[in-house]
Structures are given as C-alpha cells and as structure tokens.
XYZ file of C-alpha atoms in Angstrom:
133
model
C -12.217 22.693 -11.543
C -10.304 21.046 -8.344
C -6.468 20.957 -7.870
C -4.678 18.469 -6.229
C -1.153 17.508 -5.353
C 0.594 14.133 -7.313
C 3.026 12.498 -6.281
C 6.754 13.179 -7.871
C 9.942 11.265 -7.750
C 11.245 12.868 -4.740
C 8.123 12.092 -2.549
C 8.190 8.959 -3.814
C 11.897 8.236 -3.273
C 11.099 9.550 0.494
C 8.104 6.910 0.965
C 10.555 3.938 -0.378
C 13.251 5.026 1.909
C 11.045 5.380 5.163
C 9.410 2.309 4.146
C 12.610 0.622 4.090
C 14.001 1.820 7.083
C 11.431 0.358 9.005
C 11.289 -2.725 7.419
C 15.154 -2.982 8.078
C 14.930 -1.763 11.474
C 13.048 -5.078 12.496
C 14.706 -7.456 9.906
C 11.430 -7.874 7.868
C 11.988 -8.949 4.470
C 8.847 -7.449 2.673
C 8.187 -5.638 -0.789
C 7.058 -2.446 -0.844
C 4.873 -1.166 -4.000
C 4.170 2.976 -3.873
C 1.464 3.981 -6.558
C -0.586 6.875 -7.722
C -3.864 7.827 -6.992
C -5.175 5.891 -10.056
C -2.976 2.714 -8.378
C -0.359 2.660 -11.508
C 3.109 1.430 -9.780
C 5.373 4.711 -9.287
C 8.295 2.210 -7.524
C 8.483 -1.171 -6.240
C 11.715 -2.494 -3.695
C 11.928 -5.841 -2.548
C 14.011 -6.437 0.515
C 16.659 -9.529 -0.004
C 15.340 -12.442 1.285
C 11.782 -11.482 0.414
C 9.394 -14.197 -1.458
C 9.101 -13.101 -4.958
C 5.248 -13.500 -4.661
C 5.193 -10.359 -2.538
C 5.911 -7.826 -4.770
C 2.190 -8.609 -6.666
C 1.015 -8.689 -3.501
C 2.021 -5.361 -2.079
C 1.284 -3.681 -5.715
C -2.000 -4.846 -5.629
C -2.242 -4.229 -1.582
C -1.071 -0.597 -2.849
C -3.609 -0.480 -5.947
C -6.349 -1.399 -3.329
C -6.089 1.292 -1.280
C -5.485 3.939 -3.896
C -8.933 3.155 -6.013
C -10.869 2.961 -2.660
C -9.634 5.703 -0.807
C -8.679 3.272 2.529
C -6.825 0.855 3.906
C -6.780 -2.150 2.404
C -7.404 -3.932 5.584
C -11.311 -2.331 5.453
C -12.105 -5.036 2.951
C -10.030 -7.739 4.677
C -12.855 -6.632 7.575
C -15.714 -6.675 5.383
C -15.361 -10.149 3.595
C -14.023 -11.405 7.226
C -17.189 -10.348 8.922
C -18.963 -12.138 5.803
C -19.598 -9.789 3.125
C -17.839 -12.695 1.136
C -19.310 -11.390 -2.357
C -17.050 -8.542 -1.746
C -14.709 -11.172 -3.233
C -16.212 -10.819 -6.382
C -15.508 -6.884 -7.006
C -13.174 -6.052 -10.290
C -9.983 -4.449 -9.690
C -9.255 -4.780 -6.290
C -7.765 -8.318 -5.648
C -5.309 -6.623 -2.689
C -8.331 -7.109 -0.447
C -5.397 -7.528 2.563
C -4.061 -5.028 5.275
C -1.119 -3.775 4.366
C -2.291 -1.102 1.538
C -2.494 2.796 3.112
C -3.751 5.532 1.242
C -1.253 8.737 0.920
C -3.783 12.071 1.864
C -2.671 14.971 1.093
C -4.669 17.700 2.060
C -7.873 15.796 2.406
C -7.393 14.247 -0.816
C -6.213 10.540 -2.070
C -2.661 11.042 -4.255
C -1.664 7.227 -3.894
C -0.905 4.616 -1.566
C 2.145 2.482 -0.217
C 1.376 -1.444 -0.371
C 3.860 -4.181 1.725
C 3.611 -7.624 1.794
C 6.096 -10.286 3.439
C 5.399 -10.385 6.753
C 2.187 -10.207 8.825
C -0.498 -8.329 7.966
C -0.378 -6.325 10.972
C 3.480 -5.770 10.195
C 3.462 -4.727 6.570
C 0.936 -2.366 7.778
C 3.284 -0.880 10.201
C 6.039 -0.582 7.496
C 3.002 0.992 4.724
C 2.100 3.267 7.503
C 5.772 4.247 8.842
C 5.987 5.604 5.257
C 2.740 7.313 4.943
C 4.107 9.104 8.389
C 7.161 10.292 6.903
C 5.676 12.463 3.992
C-alpha cells in the first residue's frame, strides 16, 4: 500500500493567500479555485471586480489539472495543434492554461485553477501559489 500527503486547511489557506498576493500585486481581478487530488473544490476566492463566470472557470481549470496530473494548458496545446476530439473527453471541460498540479513528493495532491485574466497570467498567479507550498 502507497502513502501520500493531502492537502489540509492550512496548506490550503497558504495556496489562497500566495495566490492572492500575486494576483493583487498586478491588479488582476481573477478567481482562484484550489482542489484535491480527486479535483473536489477545497476553497474558491474571487477577487472584487472579477466576472462571476470565472470562478467555474478556474474550478474546472483546477479540476483539469488535478485528474490529469498537468497543466491544464497541455490540452489547450493538444486540441490547438488539432487533436480537436480531445474536446470530446468527460470530465475535463477546463481544457485552458491556468490549472497547475500541486506535487508533493513526486505525487499529484491537487491543483490551483485561475481564471480572469490571460491565460498566460492566471497561470502565473496558479503557479506563484504552487511556488509558495
């Protein structure tokens, strides 16, 4: 039998907060969805200002890249380069950068999703997070 670290409250609440900062350091209004490894929403913050539409958007970015082990932005790249039937795959509809795995130890224990700004910026903000556990 394998062990593997999970996510708690207090990694969680350090994700948001780095998340956050970032966001607020270059005035981008964005969501930000953190979720366990089996992409099940541990928090969700949206910024003021920030399209209501982006919170789905960054939990599903989030769920994304917790079910398939990457960055959500590998399937953006797939169906881009025109693996379109990639569209068609059940569960993940955050097939957008801006979902980053969490690794701990070699091992997927959730991801951070952002949406509200670019694609390369919620990125930045999901992986400013990611950096800060």
């Amino acid at each position: 039998m394998h062990s593997k670290a999970v996510l708690t409250q207090t990694e969680v609440t350090l994700l948001l907060a780095a998340a956050r900062a970032q966001a607020q350091a270059n005035q981008w209004a964005v969501s930000i969805a953190i979720v366990d490894d089996g992409g099940h929403p541990l928090a969700l913050e949206r910024l003021d200002g920030c399209a209501p539409i982006s919170a789905y958007i960054a939990t599903e970015k989030a769920r994304t890249a917790a079910l398939g082990r990457r960055e959500s932005k590998a399937y953006e790249d797939m169906i881009n380069g025109g693996r379109t039937a990639f569209l068609s795959v059940p569960v993940l509809s955050g097939t957008l950068e801006g979902g980053v795995p969490v690794i701990v130890d070699g091992q997927v224990v959730g991801a951070v999703g952002v949406s509200g700004v670019k694609a390369e910026q919620d990125a930045l903000v999901a992986k400013a997070a990611v950096a800060a556990l």
